[in-house]
PDB file of C-alpha atoms and ligand atoms in Angstrom:
ATOM      1  CA  MET A   6       4.820 -11.132  14.764  1.00 96.00           C
ATOM      2  CA  LEU A   7       2.825 -11.997  11.689  1.00 97.00           C
ATOM      3  CA  ASN A   8       4.528 -11.227   8.392  1.00 98.00           C
ATOM      4  CA  ILE A   9       2.701 -11.733   5.121  1.00 98.00           C
ATOM      5  CA  ILE A  10       3.741 -11.214   1.524  1.00 98.00           C
ATOM      6  CA  LEU A  11       0.821 -10.340  -0.718  1.00 98.00           C
ATOM      7  CA  PHE A  12       2.091 -11.683  -4.012  1.00 98.00           C
ATOM      8  CA  GLY A  13       0.889 -11.576  -7.598  1.00 98.00           C
ATOM      9  CA  PRO A  14       1.301  -9.927 -10.996  1.00 98.00           C
ATOM     10  CA  PRO A  15       0.716  -6.206 -11.563  1.00 98.00           C
ATOM     11  CA  GLY A  16      -3.018  -5.488 -11.463  1.00 98.00           C
ATOM     12  CA  SER A  17      -3.844  -8.577  -9.402  1.00 98.00           C
ATOM     13  CA  GLY A  18      -5.294  -6.453  -6.573  1.00 98.00           C
ATOM     14  CA  LYS A  19      -2.405  -6.539  -4.085  1.00 98.00           C
ATOM     15  CA  GLY A  20      -2.733  -2.869  -3.110  1.00 97.00           C
ATOM     16  CA  THR A  21      -6.522  -2.996  -2.788  1.00 97.00           C
ATOM     17  CA  GLN A  22      -6.448  -6.137  -0.702  1.00 98.00           C
ATOM     18  CA  ALA A  23      -3.495  -5.078   1.469  1.00 98.00           C
ATOM     19  CA  THR A  24      -5.369  -1.892   2.379  1.00 98.00           C
ATOM     20  CA  ARG A  25      -8.325  -3.992   3.519  1.00 98.00           C
ATOM     21  CA  LEU A  26      -6.297  -6.591   5.417  1.00 98.00           C
ATOM     22  CA  LYS A  27      -3.875  -4.298   7.261  1.00 98.00           C
ATOM     23  CA  ASP A  28      -6.441  -2.903   9.725  1.00 96.00           C
ATOM     24  CA  ARG A  29      -8.113  -6.232  10.278  1.00 97.00           C
ATOM     25  CA  PHE A  30      -4.852  -7.872  11.388  1.00 98.00           C
ATOM     26  CA  CYS A  31      -3.041  -4.764  12.696  1.00 98.00           C
ATOM     27  CA  LEU A  32      -0.267  -5.073  10.104  1.00 98.00           C
ATOM     28  CA  LYS A  33       1.940  -2.332   8.688  1.00 98.00           C
ATOM     29  CA  HIS A  34       1.381  -2.142   4.915  1.00 98.00           C
ATOM     30  CA  LEU A  35       4.649  -1.642   3.042  1.00 98.00           C
ATOM     31  CA  SER A  36       4.320  -1.113  -0.720  1.00 98.00           C
ATOM     32  CA  THR A  37       7.572  -0.493  -2.590  1.00 98.00           C
ATOM     33  CA  GLY A  38       5.587   0.888  -5.558  1.00 98.00           C
ATOM     34  CA  ASP A  39       3.958   3.512  -3.289  1.00 97.00           C
ATOM     35  CA  MET A  40       7.319   4.345  -1.692  1.00 98.00           C
ATOM     36  CA  LEU A  41       8.997   4.752  -5.071  1.00 98.00           C
ATOM     37  CA  ARG A  42       6.171   6.957  -6.384  1.00 97.00           C
ATOM     38  CA  GLU A  43       6.536   9.121  -3.280  1.00 97.00           C
ATOM     39  CA  GLU A  44      10.300   9.414  -3.831  1.00 97.00           C
ATOM     40  CA  LYS A  45       9.608  10.291  -7.472  1.00 96.00           C
ATOM     41  CA  SER A  46       7.074  12.972  -6.677  1.00 96.00           C
ATOM     42  CA  ASN A  47       9.367  14.448  -4.010  1.00 97.00           C
ATOM     43  CA  GLY A  48      12.116  14.590  -6.636  1.00 97.00           C
ATOM     44  CA  THR A  49      14.655  12.836  -4.407  1.00 97.00           C
ATOM     45  CA  GLU A  50      17.844  11.346  -5.826  1.00 96.00           C
ATOM     46  CA  LEU A  51      16.418   7.857  -5.270  1.00 95.00           C
ATOM     47  CA  GLY A  52      13.200   8.902  -7.033  1.00 96.00           C
ATOM     48  CA  LEU A  53      15.122  10.223 -10.009  1.00 96.00           C
ATOM     49  CA  GLU A  54      17.133   7.006 -10.224  1.00 94.00           C
ATOM     50  CA  ALA A  55      13.960   4.908 -10.060  1.00 97.00           C
ATOM     51  CA  LYS A  56      11.962   6.974 -12.552  1.00 96.00           C
ATOM     52  CA  ARG A  57      13.463   5.673 -15.776  1.00 95.00           C
ATOM     53  CA  PHE A  58      12.882   2.051 -14.751  1.00 98.00           C
ATOM     54  CA  MET A  59       9.323   2.671 -13.557  1.00 97.00           C
ATOM     55  CA  ASP A  60       8.334   4.647 -16.643  1.00 96.00           C
ATOM     56  CA  ALA A  61       9.538   1.795 -18.857  1.00 96.00           C
ATOM     57  CA  GLY A  62       7.803  -0.908 -16.790  1.00 97.00           C
ATOM     58  CA  GLU A  63      11.172  -2.374 -15.764  1.00 98.00           C
ATOM     59  CA  LEU A  64      12.202  -3.364 -12.250  1.00 98.00           C
ATOM     60  CA  VAL A  65      14.146  -0.847 -10.183  1.00 98.00           C
ATOM     61  CA  PRO A  66      17.559  -2.321  -9.170  1.00 98.00           C
ATOM     62  CA  ASP A  67      17.475  -4.624  -6.158  1.00 98.00           C
ATOM     63  CA  HIS A  68      19.835  -2.568  -3.960  1.00 97.00           C
ATOM     64  CA  VAL A  69      17.550   0.465  -4.246  1.00 96.00           C
ATOM     65  CA  VAL A  70      14.383  -1.296  -3.081  1.00 98.00           C
ATOM     66  CA  ILE A  71      16.128  -3.463  -0.479  1.00 98.00           C
ATOM     67  CA  GLY A  72      17.691  -0.381   1.141  1.00 96.00           C
ATOM     68  CA  MET A  73      14.367   1.448   1.085  1.00 96.00           C
ATOM     69  CA  ILE A  74      12.484  -1.456   2.715  1.00 98.00           C
ATOM     70  CA  ALA A  75      15.135  -1.939   5.410  1.00 97.00           C
ATOM     71  CA  VAL A  76      14.759   1.686   6.512  1.00 97.00           C
ATOM     72  CA  ARG A  77      10.953   1.351   6.760  1.00 97.00           C
ATOM     73  CA  VAL A  78      11.065  -1.990   8.573  1.00 98.00           C
ATOM     74  CA  ASP A  79      13.391  -0.531  11.205  1.00 98.00           C
ATOM     75  CA  GLU A  80      11.262   2.598  11.609  1.00 98.00           C
ATOM     76  CA  VAL A  81       8.221   0.443  12.342  1.00 97.00           C
ATOM     77  CA  LEU A  82      10.058  -1.980  14.634  1.00 97.00           C
ATOM     78  CA  ASN A  83      11.544   0.884  16.655  1.00 97.00           C
ATOM     79  CA  LYS A  84       8.242   2.680  16.987  1.00 97.00           C
ATOM     80  CA  GLY A  85       6.045  -0.392  17.534  1.00 96.00           C
ATOM     81  CA  GLY A  86       2.263  -0.381  17.321  1.00 97.00           C
ATOM     82  CA  PHE A  87       1.825  -3.175  14.760  1.00 98.00           C
ATOM     83  CA  ASP A  88       1.586  -6.958  14.984  1.00 97.00           C
ATOM     84  CA  GLY A  89       3.621  -7.450  11.813  1.00 98.00           C
ATOM     85  CA  PHE A  90       3.991  -6.489   8.168  1.00 98.00           C
ATOM     86  CA  ILE A  91       2.098  -6.956   4.944  1.00 98.00           C
ATOM     87  CA  PHE A  92       4.548  -6.625   2.062  1.00 98.00           C
ATOM     88  CA  ASP A  93       2.987  -5.557  -1.245  1.00 98.00           C
ATOM     89  CA  GLY A  94       5.015  -5.526  -4.476  1.00 98.00           C
ATOM     90  CA  PHE A  95       8.104  -6.719  -2.616  1.00 98.00           C
ATOM     91  CA  PRO A  96      10.035  -8.984  -2.983  1.00 98.00           C
ATOM     92  CA  ARG A  97       9.987  -8.991  -6.778  1.00 98.00           C
ATOM     93  CA  THR A  98      13.174 -11.008  -7.407  1.00 98.00           C
ATOM     94  CA  VAL A  99      14.728 -13.999  -5.658  1.00 98.00           C
ATOM     95  CA  ALA A 100      17.627 -11.742  -4.581  1.00 98.00           C
ATOM     96  CA  GLN A 101      15.111  -9.428  -2.889  1.00 98.00           C
ATOM     97  CA  ALA A 102      13.444 -12.421  -1.195  1.00 98.00           C
ATOM     98  CA  GLU A 103      16.783 -13.645   0.134  1.00 98.00           C
ATOM     99  CA  ALA A 104      17.654 -10.155   1.370  1.00 98.00           C
ATOM    100  CA  LEU A 105      14.247  -9.844   3.053  1.00 98.00           C
ATOM    101  CA  ASP A 106      14.614 -13.196   4.803  1.00 98.00           C
ATOM    102  CA  LYS A 107      18.082 -12.237   6.016  1.00 98.00           C
ATOM    103  CA  MET A 108      16.886  -8.811   7.176  1.00 98.00           C
ATOM    104  CA  LEU A 109      13.956 -10.327   9.092  1.00 98.00           C
ATOM    105  CA  SER A 110      15.999 -13.106  10.660  1.00 98.00           C
ATOM    106  CA  GLU A 111      18.533 -10.540  11.903  1.00 98.00           C
ATOM    107  CA  ARG A 112      15.555  -8.891  13.602  1.00 97.00           C
ATOM    108  CA  GLU A 113      14.396 -12.243  15.010  1.00 97.00           C
ATOM    109  CA  THR A 114      11.314 -12.564  12.862  1.00 98.00           C
ATOM    110  CA  ALA A 115      10.414 -14.179   9.516  1.00 98.00           C
ATOM    111  CA  ILE A 116       7.916 -14.370   6.677  1.00 98.00           C
ATOM    112  CA  ASP A 117       5.005 -16.547   7.792  1.00 98.00           C
ATOM    113  CA  GLN A 118       3.119 -16.901   4.539  1.00 98.00           C
ATOM    114  CA  VAL A 119       2.984 -15.779   0.930  1.00 98.00           C
ATOM    115  CA  LEU A 120      -0.576 -15.248  -0.273  1.00 98.00           C
ATOM    116  CA  ALA A 121      -0.414 -15.397  -4.061  1.00 98.00           C
ATOM    117  CA  LEU A 122      -3.238 -13.931  -6.144  1.00 98.00           C
ATOM    118  CA  LYS A 123      -3.956 -15.674  -9.442  1.00 98.00           C
ATOM    119  CA  VAL A 124      -5.268 -13.493 -12.299  1.00 98.00           C
ATOM    120  CA  GLY A 125      -5.048 -14.112 -16.070  1.00 97.00           C
ATOM    121  CA  GLU A 126      -3.018 -11.784 -18.299  1.00 96.00           C
ATOM    122  CA  GLU A 127      -5.905 -10.275 -20.301  1.00 97.00           C
ATOM    123  CA  GLU A 128      -7.781  -9.452 -17.081  1.00 97.00           C
ATOM    124  CA  LEU A 129      -4.609  -7.804 -15.688  1.00 98.00           C
ATOM    125  CA  VAL A 130      -4.195  -5.576 -18.747  1.00 97.00           C
ATOM    126  CA  LYS A 131      -7.902  -4.648 -18.703  1.00 97.00           C
ATOM    127  CA  ARG A 132      -7.795  -3.749 -14.991  1.00 97.00           C
ATOM    128  CA  ILE A 133      -4.615  -1.677 -15.251  1.00 98.00           C
ATOM    129  CA  LEU A 134      -5.901   0.290 -18.267  1.00 97.00           C
ATOM    130  CA  LEU A 135      -9.092   1.016 -16.321  1.00 97.00           C
ATOM    131  CA  ARG A 136      -7.079   2.075 -13.265  1.00 96.00           C
ATOM    132  CA  GLY A 137      -4.981   4.296 -15.575  1.00 97.00           C
ATOM    133  CA  GLU A 138      -8.053   6.435 -16.268  1.00 96.00           C
ATOM    134  CA  THR A 139      -7.867   7.735 -12.693  1.00 96.00           C
ATOM    135  CA  SER A 140      -4.547   6.648 -11.109  1.00 93.00           C
ATOM    136  CA  GLY A 141      -2.462   9.399 -12.680  1.00 92.00           C
ATOM    137  CA  ARG A 142       0.225   6.769 -13.323  1.00 93.00           C
ATOM    138  CA  ALA A 143       1.895   6.967 -16.734  1.00 92.00           C
ATOM    139  CA  ASP A 144       2.803   3.256 -16.459  1.00 95.00           C
ATOM    140  CA  ASP A 145      -0.925   2.399 -16.183  1.00 97.00           C
ATOM    141  CA  ARG A 146      -1.883   4.122 -19.419  1.00 96.00           C
ATOM    142  CA  ASP A 147       0.283   2.581 -22.111  1.00 96.00           C
ATOM    143  CA  GLU A 148      -0.549  -0.988 -23.077  1.00 97.00           C
ATOM    144  CA  SER A 149       3.000  -1.835 -24.213  1.00 97.00           C
ATOM    145  CA  ILE A 150       4.404  -0.699 -20.826  1.00 97.00           C
ATOM    146  CA  ILE A 151       1.730  -2.709 -19.010  1.00 97.00           C
ATOM    147  CA  ARG A 152       2.579  -5.818 -21.045  1.00 97.00           C
ATOM    148  CA  ASN A 153       6.258  -5.279 -20.262  1.00 97.00           C
ATOM    149  CA  ARG A 154       5.419  -5.196 -16.543  1.00 98.00           C
ATOM    150  CA  VAL A 155       3.683  -8.562 -16.960  1.00 98.00           C
ATOM    151  CA  VAL A 156       6.744  -9.918 -18.823  1.00 98.00           C
ATOM    152  CA  GLN A 157       9.015  -8.689 -16.009  1.00 98.00           C
ATOM    153  CA  TYR A 158       6.735 -10.455 -13.548  1.00 98.00           C
ATOM    154  CA  GLU A 159       6.954 -13.717 -15.466  1.00 98.00           C
ATOM    155  CA  GLU A 160      10.701 -13.508 -16.061  1.00 98.00           C
ATOM    156  CA  LYS A 161      11.887 -12.259 -12.668  1.00 98.00           C
ATOM    157  CA  THR A 162       9.108 -12.244 -10.071  1.00 98.00           C
ATOM    158  CA  ALA A 163       7.210 -15.518 -10.541  1.00 98.00           C
ATOM    159  CA  ALA A 164      10.324 -17.342  -9.249  1.00 98.00           C
ATOM    160  CA  VAL A 165       9.805 -15.708  -5.845  1.00 98.00           C
ATOM    161  CA  ALA A 166       6.768 -17.985  -5.312  1.00 98.00           C
ATOM    162  CA  ASN A 167       8.947 -21.033  -6.066  1.00 98.00           C
ATOM    163  CA  TYR A 168      11.569 -19.726  -3.648  1.00 98.00           C
ATOM    164  CA  TYR A 169       9.012 -19.603  -0.790  1.00 98.00           C
ATOM    165  CA  ALA A 170       7.344 -22.853  -1.914  1.00 98.00           C
ATOM    166  CA  GLN A 171      10.532 -24.714  -0.925  1.00 98.00           C
ATOM    167  CA  PHE A 172       9.758 -23.645   2.664  1.00 98.00           C
ATOM    168  CA  ASP A 173       6.082 -24.589   2.211  1.00 97.00           C
ATOM    169  CA  LYS A 174       4.983 -20.987   2.690  1.00 98.00           C
ATOM    170  CA  VAL A 175       2.796 -20.303  -0.371  1.00 98.00           C
ATOM    171  CA  THR A 176      -1.005 -20.267  -0.515  1.00 98.00           C
ATOM    172  CA  TYR A 177      -2.648 -19.524  -3.876  1.00 98.00           C
ATOM    173  CA  VAL A 178      -5.870 -17.523  -3.861  1.00 98.00           C
ATOM    174  CA  GLU A 179      -8.179 -16.935  -6.843  1.00 98.00           C
ATOM    175  CA  GLY A 180      -7.800 -13.230  -7.665  1.00 98.00           C
ATOM    176  CA  GLU A 181     -10.677 -12.924 -10.149  1.00 98.00           C
ATOM    177  CA  GLY A 182     -14.173 -12.364  -8.786  1.00 96.00           C
ATOM    178  CA  GLY A 183     -15.740 -10.061  -6.206  1.00 97.00           C
ATOM    179  CA  ILE A 184     -13.382  -7.884  -4.151  1.00 97.00           C
ATOM    180  CA  ASP A 185     -15.104  -8.847  -0.854  1.00 98.00           C
ATOM    181  CA  GLU A 186     -14.970 -12.519  -1.688  1.00 98.00           C
ATOM    182  CA  ILE A 187     -11.224 -12.291  -2.426  1.00 98.00           C
ATOM    183  CA  THR A 188     -10.608 -10.375   0.839  1.00 98.00           C
ATOM    184  CA  GLU A 189     -12.373 -13.167   2.754  1.00 98.00           C
ATOM    185  CA  ALA A 190     -10.314 -15.862   1.030  1.00 98.00           C
ATOM    186  CA  LEU A 191      -7.092 -14.006   1.915  1.00 98.00           C
ATOM    187  CA  ALA A 192      -8.253 -13.359   5.489  1.00 98.00           C
ATOM    188  CA  ALA A 193      -8.999 -17.062   5.870  1.00 97.00           C
ATOM    189  CA  GLY A 194      -5.413 -17.766   4.809  1.00 96.00           C
ATOM    190  CA  ILE A 195      -4.147 -15.400   7.524  1.00 97.00           C
ATOM    191  CA  ASP A 196      -6.611 -16.718  10.148  1.00 96.00           C
ATOM    192  CA  ALA A 197      -5.185 -20.179   9.555  1.00 93.00           C
ATOM    193  CA  LEU A 198      -1.815 -18.877  10.793  1.00 92.00           C
ATOM    194  CA  VAL A 199      -2.958 -17.157  13.981  1.00 84.00           C
TER     195      VAL A 199
HETATM  196  P1  AMP B 214       3.746  -1.315  -8.321  1.00 57.68           P
HETATM  197  O1  AMP B 214       3.033  -0.114  -7.783  1.00 57.68           O
HETATM  198  O2  AMP B 214       3.997  -2.352  -7.274  1.00 57.68           O
HETATM  199  O3  AMP B 214       3.052  -1.888  -9.539  1.00 57.68           O
HETATM  200  O4  AMP B 214       5.185  -0.835  -8.811  1.00 57.68           O
HETATM  201  C1  AMP B 214       5.332   0.140  -9.822  1.00 57.68           C
HETATM  202  C2  AMP B 214       6.738   0.095 -10.376  1.00 57.68           C
HETATM  203  O5  AMP B 214       7.674   0.377  -9.334  1.00 57.68           O
HETATM  204  C3  AMP B 214       7.176  -1.242 -10.947  1.00 57.68           C
HETATM  205  O6  AMP B 214       6.782  -1.413 -12.299  1.00 57.68           O
HETATM  206  C4  AMP B 214       8.698  -1.149 -10.793  1.00 57.68           C
HETATM  207  O7  AMP B 214       9.259  -0.314 -11.786  1.00 57.68           O
HETATM  208  C5  AMP B 214       8.828  -0.428  -9.469  1.00 57.68           C
HETATM  209  N1  AMP B 214       8.882  -1.368  -8.319  1.00 57.68           N
HETATM  210  C6  AMP B 214       7.993  -1.479  -7.297  1.00 57.68           C
HETATM  211  N2  AMP B 214       8.368  -2.407  -6.418  1.00 57.68           N
HETATM  212  C7  AMP B 214       9.529  -2.920  -6.887  1.00 57.68           C
HETATM  213  C8  AMP B 214      10.414  -3.943  -6.428  1.00 57.68           C
HETATM  214  N3  AMP B 214      10.168  -4.641  -5.317  1.00 57.68           N
HETATM  215  N4  AMP B 214      11.517  -4.193  -7.176  1.00 57.68           N
HETATM  216  C9  AMP B 214      11.794  -3.513  -8.295  1.00 57.68           C
HETATM  217  N5  AMP B 214      11.005  -2.545  -8.789  1.00 57.68           N
HETATM  218  C10 AMP B 214       9.871  -2.249  -8.092  1.00 57.68           C
END
C-alpha cells in the first residue's frame, strides 16, 4: 500500500491537490473536513457536536475525528479497489498522528510520506476569502475565523510535521505558484516512493 498525508495550513491547497493526485495513484482520498461537513449537513449527532467547533475555527475533539477516520479506513480496506490512502486535513494533532499510526500498524500498513505544502499566512487568508465567495462555508467568509484556523494550525497542527520528521517521512513542497506545477512537484514526491 501507499499511504500519503497531504499536510499544510488551511487554504494551502490540500483538497485541490488531493483530488488531482488520488486518480493518478489510485488512492482513496479521505478528508476529515469533508466528512464533518457531510455529518453537519445530514444533521447527525456527530455533525451537531462538531458544528460549534467548526463554526468557530477550532479543532473538533480528537476522539471524534479518530473514530470517524477508523470507520472509513476499514470500509475501504474491506471493500478493496485502492492502492492506498491520501489523508487530507488529518492528522491535525500529534495525538491524532499517533492514533493513525497505531490504527495503520494494526492493519499491517503505515504512513509512507508526509507531503507538506508551504504557503504564507497572507496568501492563505486571501485564498480562503476568495473560496468563501463560492464554497458556501461560513468558516471561509469571516476573516477572524480564518485567522483563528491559522492560529490553531500553528499551535496544534504544525507539530505533526515534527512528529513525522523524527521518522524521516516529511517532504516540503512549495505551495505558492501554478496549480499544475504544484501537482507535478507533489507527484514527483510520490513517484520517488514507488
Ligand atoms: P478543513 O475542511 O480541513 O479546513 O476542515 C474544516 C474544519 O473541520 C476545521 O476548521 C476543523 O474545525 C474541522 N476539522 C477537520 N479536520 C479535522 C481534524 N483532523 N481534527 C480536528 N478538527 C478537524
